[in-house]
Short mmCIF file of C-alpha atoms in Angstrom, two decimals:
data_model
loop_
_atom_site.label_atom_id
_atom_site.label_comp_id
_atom_site.label_asym_id
_atom_site.label_seq_id
_atom_site.Cartn_x
_atom_site.Cartn_y
_atom_site.Cartn_z
CA MET A 14 -14.19 -101.11 30.46
CA MET A 15 -10.81 -99.08 30.59
CA ARG A 16 -9.27 -101.61 28.46
CA ARG A 17 -12.16 -101.35 25.80
CA LEU A 18 -11.74 -97.47 25.95
CA LEU A 19 -7.81 -97.27 25.93
CA VAL A 20 -6.46 -100.49 24.52
CA TYR A 21 -9.25 -101.76 22.07
CA PRO A 22 -11.57 -98.81 21.33
CA ASP A 23 -13.69 -100.34 18.68
CA SER A 24 -17.31 -99.61 19.85
CA GLY A 25 -19.20 -96.45 18.67
CA TRP A 26 -19.20 -95.09 22.50
CA ALA A 27 -15.72 -95.69 23.23
CA LEU A 28 -14.93 -93.83 20.03
CA ALA A 29 -17.12 -91.14 20.85
CA VAL A 30 -15.67 -90.77 24.45
CA LEU A 31 -12.24 -90.61 22.78
CA GLY A 32 -13.30 -88.07 20.26
CA GLY A 33 -14.79 -85.89 23.23
CA LEU A 34 -11.37 -86.17 24.88
CA PHE A 35 -9.64 -85.04 21.91
CA ALA A 36 -11.71 -82.01 21.61
CA ALA A 37 -11.22 -81.28 25.31
CA ALA A 38 -7.45 -81.46 25.06
CA ALA A 39 -7.35 -79.43 21.85
CA ALA A 40 -9.60 -76.62 23.64
CA GLY A 41 -7.15 -76.99 26.47
CA LEU A 42 -4.07 -76.09 24.42
CA THR A 43 -5.94 -73.17 22.96
CA PHE A 44 -6.82 -71.88 26.26
CA LEU A 45 -3.08 -72.32 27.41
CA GLY A 46 -1.73 -70.36 24.52
CA ASN A 47 -2.20 -71.96 20.94
CA PRO A 48 -4.11 -69.87 18.35
CA ALA A 49 -7.51 -69.95 18.22
CA ALA A 50 -8.91 -73.27 16.72
CA SER A 51 -5.48 -74.59 16.73
CA GLY A 52 -5.30 -76.67 19.60
CA LEU A 53 -5.00 -79.61 17.18
CA CYS A 54 -4.25 -78.99 13.61
CA ALA A 55 -1.82 -81.21 11.57
CA SER A 56 -1.28 -78.68 8.67
CA CYS A 57 -0.53 -75.85 11.13
CA PHE A 58 1.78 -77.88 13.31
CA LEU A 59 3.53 -79.13 9.98
CA VAL A 60 3.80 -75.38 8.71
CA ASN A 61 5.33 -74.52 12.20
CA VAL A 62 7.77 -77.23 12.38
CA ALA A 63 8.89 -76.42 8.64
CA GLY A 64 9.52 -73.10 9.64
CA ALA A 65 11.50 -74.17 12.66
CA LEU A 66 13.60 -76.37 10.37
CA GLY A 67 14.19 -73.65 8.09
CA LEU A 68 12.23 -74.44 5.14
CA HIS A 69 10.50 -71.12 5.43
CA ALA A 70 11.48 -67.74 6.98
CA LYS A 71 8.16 -66.74 8.56
CA ALA A 72 9.11 -66.48 12.36
CA SER A 73 5.49 -66.15 13.30
CA GLN A 74 4.55 -69.49 11.84
CA SER A 75 7.83 -71.09 13.19
CA TYR A 76 7.97 -73.41 16.22
CA LEU A 77 9.15 -76.77 16.67
CA ARG A 78 5.65 -78.17 17.92
CA PRO A 79 5.92 -80.64 20.63
CA GLU A 80 2.37 -81.61 19.72
CA LEU A 81 3.32 -83.01 16.44
CA LEU A 82 6.39 -84.78 17.85
CA GLY A 83 4.31 -86.18 20.51
CA ILE A 84 1.93 -87.50 18.01
CA ILE A 85 4.75 -89.34 16.25
CA LEU A 86 5.82 -90.79 19.49
CA GLY A 87 2.61 -91.53 20.90
CA SER A 88 1.62 -93.38 17.80
CA PHE A 89 4.76 -95.29 17.82
CA PHE A 90 4.67 -96.34 21.23
CA ALA A 91 1.17 -97.27 20.82
CA ALA A 92 1.49 -99.54 17.98
CA PHE A 93 4.66 -100.94 19.41
CA ALA A 94 3.00 -101.85 22.78
CA ALA A 95 -0.08 -103.43 20.85
CA ARG A 96 2.51 -105.33 18.25
CA GLU A 97 0.82 -103.31 15.52
CA PHE A 98 4.35 -101.91 14.59
CA ARG A 99 5.01 -103.27 11.15
CA VAL A 100 7.26 -101.76 8.54
CA ARG A 101 5.80 -101.96 5.25
CA GLY A 102 5.34 -100.07 2.03
CA GLY A 103 6.13 -99.95 -1.67
CA ALA A 104 2.72 -99.17 -2.66
CA SER A 105 3.24 -95.97 -4.39
CA PRO A 106 5.59 -93.57 -2.42
CA VAL A 107 5.79 -90.98 -5.42
CA PHE A 108 2.05 -90.53 -5.40
CA HIS A 109 1.99 -90.48 -1.73
CA PHE A 110 4.60 -87.64 -1.61
CA ALA A 111 2.79 -85.75 -4.14
CA GLY A 112 -0.54 -86.51 -2.77
CA GLY A 113 0.64 -85.37 0.84
CA ALA A 114 2.05 -82.13 -0.81
CA PHE A 115 -1.51 -81.14 -2.28
CA LEU A 116 -3.21 -82.12 0.92
CA LEU A 117 -1.29 -79.80 2.71
CA LEU A 118 -1.52 -77.21 0.08
CA GLY A 119 -5.34 -77.40 0.19
CA CYS A 120 -5.39 -77.23 3.93
CA GLU A 121 -3.32 -73.95 3.77
CA VAL A 122 -5.67 -72.36 1.32
CA PHE A 123 -8.59 -73.32 3.79
CA ILE A 124 -6.34 -72.45 6.63
CA GLY A 125 -6.44 -75.61 8.46
CA CYS A 126 -6.66 -79.49 8.41
CA PRO A 127 -10.26 -81.52 8.39
CA ILE A 128 -9.81 -81.46 12.20
CA LYS A 129 -9.23 -77.73 12.52
CA ALA A 130 -12.44 -77.48 10.08
CA LEU A 131 -14.39 -79.05 12.80
CA LEU A 132 -12.86 -76.66 15.50
CA ARG A 133 -13.30 -73.68 13.35
CA THR A 134 -17.15 -75.08 12.90
CA ALA A 135 -17.41 -75.49 16.66
CA GLY A 136 -16.32 -71.77 16.98
CA GLY A 137 -19.19 -70.66 14.89
CA GLY A 138 -17.17 -69.85 11.71
CA ALA A 139 -19.15 -70.03 8.52
CA VAL A 140 -15.88 -70.42 6.50
CA GLY A 141 -14.96 -73.28 9.14
CA LEU A 142 -18.62 -74.95 8.02
CA ALA A 143 -17.98 -74.33 4.39
CA GLY A 144 -14.59 -76.08 4.57
CA LEU A 145 -16.10 -78.97 6.57
CA ALA A 146 -18.92 -79.26 3.93
CA GLY A 147 -16.19 -79.49 1.32
CA VAL A 148 -14.48 -82.32 3.15
CA ALA A 149 -17.52 -84.52 3.39
CA ALA A 150 -18.33 -83.65 -0.37
CA GLY A 151 -15.00 -84.53 -1.30
CA VAL A 152 -14.95 -87.74 0.64
CA LEU A 153 -18.44 -88.60 -0.85
CA PHE A 154 -17.12 -87.85 -4.23
CA ALA A 155 -14.38 -90.36 -4.03
CA ILE A 156 -16.47 -93.28 -2.99
CA PRO A 157 -17.27 -94.06 -6.71
CA PHE A 158 -13.57 -94.11 -7.00
CA LEU A 159 -13.42 -96.80 -4.35
CA ARG A 160 -16.25 -98.73 -5.86
CA ASP A 161 -14.56 -98.88 -9.07
CA GLY A 162 -11.58 -100.50 -7.33
CA PHE A 163 -9.24 -97.76 -7.03
CA ALA A 164 -6.34 -99.31 -5.44
CA PHE A 165 -2.52 -99.53 -5.23
CA ARG A 166 -0.01 -102.41 -5.34
CA THR A 167 -0.13 -104.53 -2.06
CA LYS A 168 2.25 -103.03 0.44
CA ARG A 169 5.08 -105.44 1.29
CA ALA A 170 6.90 -105.98 4.43
CA LEU A 171 10.40 -103.85 4.65
CA PRO A 172 13.37 -104.01 6.73
CA GLU A 173 12.19 -102.78 10.41
CA GLN A 174 15.04 -100.05 10.88
CA ALA A 175 13.47 -98.01 8.02
CA GLY A 176 10.45 -97.62 10.10
CA LEU A 177 12.33 -96.24 13.25
CA VAL A 178 13.73 -93.45 11.29
CA LEU A 179 10.92 -91.17 11.82
CA PRO A 180 10.12 -91.84 15.58
CA ALA A 181 13.92 -91.58 16.16
CA ALA A 182 13.93 -88.10 14.46
CA ALA A 183 10.88 -86.96 16.40
CA PHE A 184 12.50 -88.06 19.76
CA LEU A 185 15.78 -85.98 18.75
CA LEU A 186 13.77 -83.13 17.91
CA LEU A 187 11.65 -83.31 20.84
CA LEU A 188 14.97 -83.36 22.92
CA ALA A 189 16.28 -80.25 20.91
CA SER A 190 13.04 -78.79 21.41
CA SER A 191 13.04 -79.15 25.08
CA ALA A 192 16.62 -77.57 25.26
CA GLY A 193 15.09 -74.43 23.31
CA ALA A 194 16.93 -75.23 20.28
CA GLY A 195 14.08 -75.53 17.95
CA VAL A 196 13.22 -71.95 17.32
CA PHE A 197 15.34 -70.37 14.70
CA ALA A 198 15.98 -66.53 15.29
CA PRO A 199 12.39 -65.17 16.07
CA ALA A 200 12.04 -61.65 14.74
CA PHE A 201 11.47 -60.39 18.32
CA PRO A 202 11.38 -61.92 21.73
CA GLY A 203 8.81 -64.81 21.59
CA GLY A 204 8.31 -64.01 18.07
CA GLU A 205 7.60 -67.48 17.30
CA ALA A 206 4.31 -69.14 16.68
CA ARG A 207 2.02 -68.78 19.65
CA HIS A 208 2.03 -71.87 21.82
CA ALA A 209 1.00 -73.57 24.98
CA PRO A 210 3.69 -74.55 27.55
CA PHE A 211 6.06 -77.08 26.34
CA ALA A 212 5.29 -79.93 28.61
CA VAL A 213 1.51 -79.63 28.42
CA SER A 214 1.91 -79.56 24.39
CA ALA A 215 4.19 -82.70 24.63
CA ALA A 216 1.77 -84.40 26.87
CA ALA A 217 -1.12 -83.64 24.73
CA GLY A 218 0.52 -84.71 21.36
CA LEU A 219 1.67 -88.12 23.14
CA PHE A 220 -2.10 -88.46 24.05
CA PHE A 221 -3.30 -87.53 20.54
CA GLY A 222 -0.69 -89.94 18.90
CA ALA A 223 -1.45 -92.96 21.27
CA ALA A 224 -5.32 -92.41 21.33
CA GLY A 225 -5.15 -91.61 17.42
CA GLN A 226 -3.30 -94.82 16.74
CA ARG A 227 -5.69 -96.96 18.83
CA SER A 228 -8.94 -95.47 17.66
CA ARG A 229 -8.04 -94.88 14.05
CA PHE A 230 -9.41 -91.30 14.45
CA CYS A 231 -9.65 -89.74 11.12
CA VAL A 232 -12.18 -87.26 10.07
CA THR A 233 -12.09 -88.39 6.20
CA GLY A 234 -12.02 -92.00 7.04
CA SER A 235 -15.06 -91.61 9.48
CA ILE A 236 -17.02 -90.00 6.70
CA ARG A 237 -16.03 -92.75 4.33
CA ASN A 238 -16.71 -95.73 6.42
CA ALA A 239 -20.15 -94.03 7.04
CA ALA A 240 -20.93 -93.73 3.47
CA LEU A 241 -19.25 -96.83 2.11
CA ALA A 242 -19.93 -99.54 4.79
CA ARG A 243 -22.68 -97.89 6.78
CA ASP A 244 -20.29 -98.13 9.73
CA PHE A 245 -21.00 -95.09 12.08
CA ARG A 246 -18.59 -95.99 14.75
CA GLU A 247 -15.74 -93.67 13.60
CA GLY A 248 -18.36 -91.32 12.78
CA ALA A 249 -19.52 -91.23 16.51
CA GLY A 250 -16.01 -90.06 17.43
CA THR A 251 -16.14 -87.11 15.00
CA VAL A 252 -19.47 -85.93 15.90
CA ALA A 253 -18.33 -86.27 19.55
CA PHE A 254 -15.38 -84.23 18.83
CA LEU A 255 -17.36 -81.56 16.94
CA SER A 256 -19.90 -81.55 19.85
CA VAL A 257 -17.64 -81.10 22.71
CA ALA A 258 -15.67 -78.63 20.96
CA MET A 259 -18.89 -76.35 20.42
CA LEU A 260 -20.26 -76.87 23.87
CA LEU A 261 -16.98 -75.92 25.43
CA ASN A 262 -16.81 -72.65 23.30
CA VAL A 263 -20.42 -71.76 24.24
CA LEU A 264 -19.44 -72.47 27.94
CA SER A 265 -16.36 -70.30 27.58
CA GLY A 266 -18.20 -67.50 25.40
CA ALA A 267 -15.91 -68.14 22.61
CA PHE A 268 -18.70 -69.31 20.55
CA LEU A 269 -19.55 -66.68 17.80
CA PRO A 270 -21.50 -67.38 14.64
CA THR A 271 -19.85 -65.04 12.04
CA LEU A 272 -18.73 -64.93 8.69
CA SER A 273 -16.32 -62.03 8.79
CA LEU A 274 -14.99 -62.28 12.43
CA GLU A 275 -13.70 -65.70 12.56
CA PRO A 276 -10.27 -65.72 13.74
CA GLY A 277 -7.35 -66.01 11.64
CA ALA A 278 -9.62 -66.78 8.62
CA HIS A 279 -10.43 -65.35 5.28
CA THR A 280 -14.17 -64.98 4.12
CA ASP A 281 -13.95 -66.94 0.76
CA LEU A 282 -16.59 -69.43 1.19
CA LEU A 283 -16.35 -70.94 -2.31
CA TRP A 284 -12.56 -71.50 -2.08
CA ALA A 285 -12.66 -72.89 1.13
CA PHE A 286 -15.14 -75.34 0.10
CA LEU A 287 -13.15 -76.27 -3.13
CA ALA A 288 -9.92 -76.36 -1.23
CA MET A 289 -11.56 -78.79 1.56
CA ALA A 290 -13.31 -80.76 -1.19
CA MET A 291 -9.96 -81.58 -2.80
CA VAL A 292 -8.40 -82.56 0.58
CA GLY A 293 -11.40 -84.69 1.40
CA PHE A 294 -11.26 -86.61 -2.29
CA GLY A 295 -7.34 -86.80 -1.86
CA ALA A 296 -7.39 -87.98 1.60
CA ILE A 297 -9.34 -91.00 0.56
CA LEU A 298 -7.03 -91.53 -2.12
CA VAL A 299 -3.90 -91.22 0.11
CA SER A 300 -5.76 -93.26 2.82
CA GLY A 301 -6.28 -90.67 5.48
CA CYS A 302 -6.12 -86.99 6.24
CA PRO A 303 -2.87 -85.42 7.54
CA PHE A 304 -3.35 -86.62 11.03
CA ARG A 305 -3.84 -89.87 10.04
CA GLN A 306 -0.92 -89.96 7.57
CA LEU A 307 1.10 -88.76 10.75
CA VAL A 308 -0.13 -91.57 12.78
CA LEU A 309 0.44 -94.33 9.94
CA ALA A 310 3.73 -93.05 9.29
CA SER A 311 4.86 -93.44 13.05
CA THR A 312 3.64 -97.17 13.03
CA GLY A 313 6.00 -98.16 10.20
CA ASP A 314 3.83 -97.35 7.06
CA LEU A 315 6.75 -95.95 4.59
CA ASP A 316 4.21 -94.77 2.06
CA ALA A 317 2.67 -92.58 4.83
CA VAL A 318 6.12 -91.34 5.72
CA ALA A 319 6.42 -90.23 2.03
CA ALA A 320 3.12 -88.33 2.34
CA VAL A 321 4.43 -86.61 5.55
CA ALA A 322 7.64 -85.91 3.67
CA GLY A 323 5.34 -84.55 0.99
CA MET A 324 3.37 -82.52 3.37
CA LEU A 325 6.71 -80.96 5.13
CA ALA A 326 8.10 -79.79 1.94
CA ALA A 327 4.81 -78.44 0.91
CA ALA A 328 4.53 -76.68 4.17
CA GLY A 329 7.83 -74.63 3.47
CA LEU A 330 6.60 -73.92 -0.17
CA SER A 331 3.28 -72.73 1.04
CA VAL A 332 4.66 -70.08 2.94
CA ALA A 333 7.49 -69.11 1.03
CA PHE A 334 5.72 -68.99 -2.31
CA GLY A 335 2.50 -67.34 -0.68
CA ILE A 336 0.23 -70.24 -1.57
CA GLY A 337 -1.52 -70.21 2.11
CA SER A 338 -4.32 -67.82 2.69
CA SER A 339 -4.40 -65.24 5.26
CA PRO A 340 -7.08 -62.91 6.81
CA GLU A 341 -6.33 -60.90 3.64
CA GLY A 342 -7.79 -63.56 1.64
CA VAL A 343 -7.07 -66.47 -0.95
CA THR A 344 -4.19 -65.79 -3.32
CA ALA A 345 -3.93 -66.51 -6.71
CA ALA A 346 -1.22 -68.94 -6.18
CA GLY A 347 -3.26 -70.78 -3.52
CA LYS A 348 -6.09 -70.88 -6.17
CA LEU A 349 -3.76 -72.49 -8.73
CA ALA A 350 -2.40 -75.17 -5.92
CA VAL A 351 -6.04 -76.23 -5.32
CA LEU A 352 -7.00 -76.69 -9.03
CA GLY A 353 -3.68 -78.54 -9.45
CA GLY A 354 -4.53 -80.68 -6.65
CA TRP A 355 -7.84 -81.36 -8.27
CA ILE A 356 -6.26 -82.30 -11.56
CA PHE A 357 -3.65 -84.55 -10.02
CA PHE A 358 -6.02 -86.38 -7.78
CA LEU A 359 -8.61 -86.83 -10.60
CA ALA A 360 -6.06 -87.98 -13.12
CA SER A 361 -4.52 -90.23 -10.49
CA GLY A 362 -8.04 -91.74 -9.43
CA LEU A 363 -9.16 -92.35 -12.89
CA ALA A 364 -6.02 -94.08 -13.83
CA LYS A 365 -5.73 -96.60 -10.83
CA ARG A 366 -9.09 -98.02 -11.26
CA ARG A 367 -9.78 -101.75 -11.71
CA VAL A 368 -12.84 -100.97 -13.81
CA ALA A 369 -11.76 -98.75 -16.85
CA MET B 30 -23.84 -92.15 -6.23
CA ALA B 31 -24.11 -95.70 -7.69
CA PHE B 32 -24.91 -94.53 -11.04
CA LEU B 33 -21.32 -92.75 -11.08
CA SER B 34 -19.02 -95.63 -12.10
CA GLY B 35 -17.00 -97.11 -15.05
CA LYS B 36 -17.25 -95.22 -18.30
CA ARG B 37 -19.49 -92.32 -16.57
CA LEU B 38 -17.04 -91.83 -14.00
CA THR B 39 -14.37 -91.49 -16.52
CA VAL B 40 -16.24 -88.95 -18.62
CA VAL B 41 -17.16 -86.87 -15.28
CA GLY B 42 -13.43 -87.25 -14.29
CA ALA B 43 -12.13 -86.01 -17.31
CA ALA B 44 -14.71 -83.17 -17.85
CA LEU B 45 -13.74 -82.05 -14.37
CA ILE B 46 -9.84 -82.17 -15.24
CA VAL B 47 -10.59 -80.02 -18.08
CA LEU B 48 -12.65 -77.60 -16.12
CA ALA B 49 -10.02 -77.39 -13.31
CA ALA B 50 -7.12 -76.74 -15.96
CA ALA B 51 -9.34 -74.11 -17.78
CA ALA B 52 -9.92 -72.58 -14.35
CA ALA B 53 -6.24 -72.49 -13.61
CA VAL B 54 -5.37 -70.87 -17.12
CA ARG B 55 -7.92 -68.14 -16.12
CA VAL B 56 -6.56 -67.68 -12.53
CA GLY B 57 -2.94 -67.69 -14.00
CA VAL B 58 -3.74 -65.20 -16.68
CA SER B 59 -6.31 -62.68 -14.52
CA GLY B 60 -5.45 -63.63 -10.86
CA GLY B 61 -1.97 -61.68 -10.83
CA ILE B 62 0.08 -64.55 -9.19
CA ALA B 63 2.45 -62.20 -7.59
CA ALA B 64 -0.17 -59.76 -6.53
CA THR B 65 0.25 -58.52 -3.11
CA ALA B 66 -2.31 -57.17 -0.63
CA THR B 67 -1.59 -53.74 -1.41
CA PRO B 68 -0.47 -52.82 -5.02
CA ALA B 69 2.45 -50.65 -5.39
CA SER B 70 0.41 -47.85 -7.01
CA ALA B 71 -2.16 -47.93 -4.18
CA PRO B 72 -2.30 -44.48 -2.16
CA GLY B 73 -0.09 -44.69 0.71
CA ALA B 74 1.86 -47.77 -0.66
CA ALA B 75 5.27 -46.26 0.31
CA LEU B 76 4.28 -45.58 3.82
CA SER B 77 5.60 -47.69 6.85
CA ALA B 78 3.17 -49.36 9.25
CA GLY B 79 4.52 -46.62 11.77
CA ASP B 80 3.26 -43.88 9.49
CA HIS B 81 0.06 -45.53 8.90
CA VAL B 82 -0.42 -46.01 12.94
CA GLY B 83 0.08 -42.02 12.80
CA LEU B 84 -2.18 -41.25 10.53
CA ALA B 85 -4.59 -43.37 11.96
CA LEU B 86 -4.37 -41.56 15.43
CA SER B 87 -4.61 -38.25 13.50
CA ALA B 88 -7.83 -39.60 12.02
CA GLU B 89 -9.16 -40.85 15.13
CA LYS B 90 -8.68 -37.39 16.66
CA ARG B 91 -10.75 -35.99 13.94
CA GLY B 92 -13.49 -38.60 14.69
CA ASP B 93 -13.03 -40.13 11.40
CA VAL B 94 -13.37 -43.64 12.15
CA ALA B 95 -13.39 -45.11 8.70
CA ALA B 96 -10.16 -43.36 7.72
CA ALA B 97 -8.71 -44.54 10.98
CA LEU B 98 -9.68 -48.00 10.47
CA SER B 99 -8.29 -47.79 6.70
CA HIS B 100 -4.76 -46.75 8.16
CA TYR B 101 -4.86 -49.38 10.91
CA ARG B 102 -5.57 -52.05 8.35
CA ALA B 103 -2.85 -50.66 6.09
CA ALA B 104 -0.61 -50.95 9.07
CA VAL B 105 -1.56 -54.33 9.98
CA SER B 106 -0.98 -55.52 6.39
CA ARG B 107 2.16 -54.19 6.20
CA ASP B 108 3.48 -55.41 9.87
CA PRO B 109 1.25 -58.11 11.47
CA ARG B 110 2.99 -57.58 14.53
CA CYS B 111 0.85 -54.42 15.31
CA VAL B 112 -1.69 -56.75 16.42
CA ASP B 113 0.50 -59.64 18.20
CA ARG B 114 0.48 -59.20 21.85
CA ARG B 115 3.90 -60.59 22.21
CA SER B 116 5.75 -57.85 19.83
CA PRO B 117 7.04 -54.64 21.18
CA GLY B 118 5.21 -52.96 18.11
CA TYR B 119 1.85 -54.21 19.51
CA LEU B 120 -0.83 -51.54 19.61
CA GLY B 121 -1.88 -52.29 22.79
CA GLU B 122 -4.86 -53.63 24.70
CA ALA B 123 -6.62 -50.12 24.50
CA PHE B 124 -6.32 -50.58 20.84
CA GLU B 125 -8.03 -54.06 20.89
CA ALA B 126 -11.07 -52.76 23.46
CA LYS B 127 -11.36 -49.61 21.03
CA LEU B 128 -11.43 -52.04 17.89
CA LYS B 129 -14.25 -54.24 19.60
CA LYS B 130 -16.20 -51.10 20.61
CA TRP B 131 -16.07 -49.96 16.84
CA ILE B 132 -17.29 -53.29 15.37
CA ALA B 133 -20.28 -53.42 17.94
CA GLY B 134 -20.98 -49.58 17.21
CA MET B 135 -20.91 -50.29 13.48
CA LYS B 136 -23.26 -53.20 13.67
CA SER B 137 -25.53 -51.77 15.82
CA GLY B 138 -25.77 -48.97 13.61
CA ARG B 139 -24.36 -46.48 16.43
CA ILE B 140 -21.27 -45.54 14.35
CA ALA B 141 -22.00 -44.81 10.68
CA ALA B 142 -18.62 -45.54 9.01
CA GLY B 143 -19.77 -47.24 5.95
CA PRO B 144 -19.23 -51.08 4.87
CA ALA B 145 -15.71 -50.48 4.11
CA ALA B 146 -14.64 -49.43 7.36
CA LEU B 147 -16.68 -52.59 8.92
CA SER B 148 -14.68 -54.78 6.45
CA ASP B 149 -11.27 -53.07 7.64
CA ALA B 150 -12.29 -53.80 11.29
CA SER B 151 -13.17 -57.21 10.69
CA PHE B 152 -10.05 -57.81 8.75
CA ILE B 153 -8.00 -56.34 11.85
CA PHE B 154 -9.95 -58.66 14.16
CA ARG B 155 -9.46 -61.61 12.22
CA ARG B 156 -5.67 -61.12 12.06
CA MET B 157 -5.38 -60.45 15.71
CA TYR B 158 -6.88 -63.63 17.00
CA GLY B 159 -5.99 -66.56 14.71
CA GLY B 160 -4.29 -68.20 11.97
CA CYS B 161 -1.55 -71.11 11.97
CA GLY B 162 0.96 -69.22 14.11
#
């Protein structure tokens, strides 16, 4: 039974259990110090890491997140142990780089990745719910493109060393982070991004990565599979994640149905929806949400590595150019980034169909 | 969505690209890409976060909750560390408790400070508790 749960979780109940564990771990990290609804958020973690690496100068959003480094290492070890570490790529690295960048920008306009949209919805946030609805709408809109044969060139096998670069970099950064070298000159003592204790975050990251690799956990992928193939197994994981997160919020008194008091959020429902619809649409074309890109990149997919590089670059740009939203609201630069993302993904989607 | 394929999908996609491009032009022209939270010409734009906190405390003493919240909001906009527990500039737990009391009071109608004051209080609350960092 444990083997079916942890090593080959492909049944609906196993994926639901893992989804629930993901939510519990995310809630635990928030309880121990991560910002509200940010126990697991690939885009927030990337923005924090971008700051720690000097790609932007906002100390309060800078921290070499052990969760993110753990996700990379956990996925790598899980794939390696299951003999699924295969270095491949060449499908369309430029598209993946740009696509990854737009995914991140869309997430920053909403303030969170699709997983955080679940966590925000579970906290009672109306804007979180608008974002989650946007993700679902975007994924559903991408289905006709898939039915029309949207695809890239077949990935080909590549030299194994290339696939080891990202896990090796994550390992070295985790070492540096454990020695306290990752935070660059916080504005005041402890001025880096709010976070849970290092060891707990790293352990949770390893779990997220390993379990994410084995279960193929992906919010956008679960909606796609349900809509396209009537396969609801991954959807069970997503629903379990949302349900457990909501239950824990209710039990801890953190559940507050609200539009204006959602922690860290803006109140713009329209742009939350449009931004996350772009993310949902784009994630299907790029083959996965930001979290899934991290997992794929760690298992030797060099196109996903390009997407992660694009996300990291965009994370720096997002803060430096005021693209990301804040409780003040959505900026004009953010709206332009969302519209630019729509144009990019629509043009790519139309151009790469087999049926013209 | 089965009807949406082939040429129909091309037409819909092209129309959405045109729509997005038009919206981008509109945002670019009217959105003020370099706009900041507080325009330079706004009243009190030259004041620091500390100045606004001082004005907020004065307004509180007068019993003017709306003016106090407006100044607190301006202070937080200028320096978000005002509401970061780890910062030396943190306004304090007493301020947090007061903010929650004001929000509850305005929502229940016990404090009549107007919708702008509730908006200011909600902004400070959102800024205090979340985000990506």
